[in-house]
CSV table of C-alpha atoms in Angstrom, one decimal:
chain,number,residue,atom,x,y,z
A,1,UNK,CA,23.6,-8.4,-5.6
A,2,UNK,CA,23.9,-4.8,-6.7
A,3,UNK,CA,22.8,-1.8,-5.0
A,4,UNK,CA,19.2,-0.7,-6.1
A,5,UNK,CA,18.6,3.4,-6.6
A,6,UNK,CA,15.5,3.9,-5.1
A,7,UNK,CA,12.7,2.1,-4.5
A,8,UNK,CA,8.3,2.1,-4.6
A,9,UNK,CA,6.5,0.7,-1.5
A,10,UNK,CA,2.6,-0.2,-2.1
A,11,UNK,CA,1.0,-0.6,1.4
A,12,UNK,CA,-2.8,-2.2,1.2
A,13,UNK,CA,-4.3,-1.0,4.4
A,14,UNK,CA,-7.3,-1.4,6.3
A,15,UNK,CA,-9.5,1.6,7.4
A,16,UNK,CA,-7.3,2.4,11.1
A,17,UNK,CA,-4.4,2.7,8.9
A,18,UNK,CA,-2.8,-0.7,10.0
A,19,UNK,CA,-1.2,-2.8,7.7
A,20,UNK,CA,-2.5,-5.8,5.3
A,21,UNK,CA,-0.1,-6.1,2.6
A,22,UNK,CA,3.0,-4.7,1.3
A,23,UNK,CA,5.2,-5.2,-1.6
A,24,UNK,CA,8.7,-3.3,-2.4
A,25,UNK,CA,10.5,-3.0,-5.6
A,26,UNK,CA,12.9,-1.2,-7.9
A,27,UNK,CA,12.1,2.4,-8.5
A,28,UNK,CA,11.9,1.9,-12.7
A,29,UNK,CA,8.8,-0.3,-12.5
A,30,UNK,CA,5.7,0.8,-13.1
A,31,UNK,CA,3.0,2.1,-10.0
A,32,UNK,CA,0.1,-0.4,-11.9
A,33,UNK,CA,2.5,-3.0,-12.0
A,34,UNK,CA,3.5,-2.6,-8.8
A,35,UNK,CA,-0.4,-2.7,-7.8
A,36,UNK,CA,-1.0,-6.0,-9.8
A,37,UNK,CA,1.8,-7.6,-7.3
A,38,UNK,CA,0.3,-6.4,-4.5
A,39,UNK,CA,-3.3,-7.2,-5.2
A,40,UNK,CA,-2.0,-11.3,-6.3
A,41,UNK,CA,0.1,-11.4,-3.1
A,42,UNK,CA,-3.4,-10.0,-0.7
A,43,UNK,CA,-5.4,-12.5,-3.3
A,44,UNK,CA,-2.7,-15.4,-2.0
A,45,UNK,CA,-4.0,-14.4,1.6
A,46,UNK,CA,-7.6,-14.1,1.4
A,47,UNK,CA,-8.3,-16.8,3.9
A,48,UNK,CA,-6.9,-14.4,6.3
A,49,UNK,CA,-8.9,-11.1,4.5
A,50,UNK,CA,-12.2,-12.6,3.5
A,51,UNK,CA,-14.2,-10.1,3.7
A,52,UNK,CA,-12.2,-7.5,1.4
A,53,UNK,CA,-14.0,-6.4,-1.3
A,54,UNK,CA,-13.3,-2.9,-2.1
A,55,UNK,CA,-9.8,-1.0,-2.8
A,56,UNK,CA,-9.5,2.6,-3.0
A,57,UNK,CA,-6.4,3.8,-5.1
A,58,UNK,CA,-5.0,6.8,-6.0
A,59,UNK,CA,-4.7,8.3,-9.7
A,60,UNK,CA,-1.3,6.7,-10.3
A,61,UNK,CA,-2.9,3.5,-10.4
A,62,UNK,CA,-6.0,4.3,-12.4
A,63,UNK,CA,-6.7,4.2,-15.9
A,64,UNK,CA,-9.7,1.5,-18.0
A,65,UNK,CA,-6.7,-1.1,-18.0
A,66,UNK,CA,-6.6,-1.5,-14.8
A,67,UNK,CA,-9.6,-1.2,-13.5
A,68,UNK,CA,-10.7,-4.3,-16.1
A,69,UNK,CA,-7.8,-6.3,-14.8
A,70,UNK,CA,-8.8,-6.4,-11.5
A,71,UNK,CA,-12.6,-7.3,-12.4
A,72,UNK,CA,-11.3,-9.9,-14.8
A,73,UNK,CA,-8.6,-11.6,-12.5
A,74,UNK,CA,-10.4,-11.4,-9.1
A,75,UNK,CA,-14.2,-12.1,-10.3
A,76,UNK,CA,-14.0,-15.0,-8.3
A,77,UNK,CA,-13.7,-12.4,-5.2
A,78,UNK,CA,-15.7,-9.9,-5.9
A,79,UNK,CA,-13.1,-7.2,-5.8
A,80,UNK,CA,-13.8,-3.3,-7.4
A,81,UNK,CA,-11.0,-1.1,-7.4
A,82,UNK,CA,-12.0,2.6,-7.3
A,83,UNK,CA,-9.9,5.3,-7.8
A,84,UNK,CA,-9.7,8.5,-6.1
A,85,UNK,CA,-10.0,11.9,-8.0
A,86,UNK,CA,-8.0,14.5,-7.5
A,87,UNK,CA,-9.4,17.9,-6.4
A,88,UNK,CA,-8.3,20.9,-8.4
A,89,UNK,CA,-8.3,23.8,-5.5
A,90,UNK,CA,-6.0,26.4,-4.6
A,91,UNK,CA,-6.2,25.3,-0.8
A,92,UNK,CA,-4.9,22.0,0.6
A,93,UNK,CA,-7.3,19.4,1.1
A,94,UNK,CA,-7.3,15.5,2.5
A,95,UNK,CA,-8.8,13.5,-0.6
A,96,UNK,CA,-11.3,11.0,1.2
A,97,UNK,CA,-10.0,7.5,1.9
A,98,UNK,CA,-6.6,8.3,0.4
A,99,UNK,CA,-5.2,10.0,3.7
A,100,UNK,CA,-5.8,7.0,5.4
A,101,UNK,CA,-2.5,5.3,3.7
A,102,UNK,CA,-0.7,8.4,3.3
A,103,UNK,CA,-1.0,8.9,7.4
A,104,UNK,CA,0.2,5.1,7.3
A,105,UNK,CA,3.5,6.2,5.1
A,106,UNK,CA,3.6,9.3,7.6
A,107,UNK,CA,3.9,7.2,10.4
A,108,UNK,CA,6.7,4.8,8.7
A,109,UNK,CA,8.8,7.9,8.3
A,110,UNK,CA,9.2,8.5,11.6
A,111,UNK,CA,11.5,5.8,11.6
A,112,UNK,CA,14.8,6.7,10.9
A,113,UNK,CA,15.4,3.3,9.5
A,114,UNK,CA,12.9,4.0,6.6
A,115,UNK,CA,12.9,7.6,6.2
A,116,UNK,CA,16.3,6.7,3.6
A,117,UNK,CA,16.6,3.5,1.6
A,118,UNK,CA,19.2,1.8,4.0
A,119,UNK,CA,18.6,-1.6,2.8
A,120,UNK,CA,20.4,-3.6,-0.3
A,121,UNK,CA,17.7,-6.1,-0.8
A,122,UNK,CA,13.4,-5.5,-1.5
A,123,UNK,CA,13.1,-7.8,1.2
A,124,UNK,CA,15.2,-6.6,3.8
A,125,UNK,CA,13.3,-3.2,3.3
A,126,UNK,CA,9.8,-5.2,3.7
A,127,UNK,CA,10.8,-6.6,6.9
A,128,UNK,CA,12.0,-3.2,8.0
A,129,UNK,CA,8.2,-2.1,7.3
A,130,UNK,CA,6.6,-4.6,9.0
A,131,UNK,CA,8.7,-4.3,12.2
A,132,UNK,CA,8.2,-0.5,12.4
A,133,UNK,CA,4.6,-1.2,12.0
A,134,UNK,CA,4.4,-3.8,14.8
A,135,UNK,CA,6.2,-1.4,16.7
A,136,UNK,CA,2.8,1.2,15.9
A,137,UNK,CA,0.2,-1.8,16.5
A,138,UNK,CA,1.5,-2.5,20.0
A,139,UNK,CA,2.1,1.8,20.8
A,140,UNK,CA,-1.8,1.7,19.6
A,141,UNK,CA,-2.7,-1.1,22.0
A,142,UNK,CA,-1.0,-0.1,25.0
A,143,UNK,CA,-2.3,3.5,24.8
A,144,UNK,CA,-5.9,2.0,24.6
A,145,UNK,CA,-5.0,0.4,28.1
């Protein structure tokens, strides 16, 4: 197994931020290919997300292509992907529904475990994810007690 040099995460999350899906790869693979993995491996778990039906995106993963693949592949659901345009201003400014995931990779980060790519496999890295956000979910849940 050789040593990968960098990596892409693609988190699917729900509207608190907390985590649905997740997929890892190698850095030279492309962000809407990356997105069709993600989307097959949250279509392979639908029993458990039934009632998903609409997917906000950033420009990265945008374009006619895609936006047609995901009509034509997941009719059967009902899924729409929409993307979310950028806002040419001078001043800084939160685009709607795509801080929600960004404040999800903010709160990864604050592990020291995935602020660098420590990990030699995709799926080492993945588990690293999912354990730092268990770690959020039960924070979140004992600060509501």
């Amino acid at each position: 197994m050789t040593r990968v040099k960098g990596r892409k995460r693609h988190l699917m999350v729900d509207t608190l931020g907390l985590l649905i899906v997740l997929i890892v790869h190698r850095a030279d693979v492309a962000e809407r290919q990356g997105a069709q993995w993600l989307l097959r491996r949250a279509a392979a778990k639908m029993a458990d997300f039934g009632r998903l039906r609409l997917f906000f995106a950033d420009q990265g993963y945008g374009g006619l292509a895609m936006w047609e693949w995901v009509k034509n592949t997941f009719r059967h659901l009902n899924w729409r992907l929409e993307i979310v345009k950028k806002i040419h201003k001078k001043a800084f400014e939160a685009l709607p529904k795509r801080w929600i995931v960004e404040r999800t990779f903010g709160w990864l980060n604050l592990y020291r475990r995935l602020s660098k790519d420590y990990e030699y496999s995709t799926k080492s890295s993945e588990t690293m994810i999912k354990v730092a956000m268990i770690h959020i979910m039960l924070n979140k849940l004992n600060k509501g007690n």
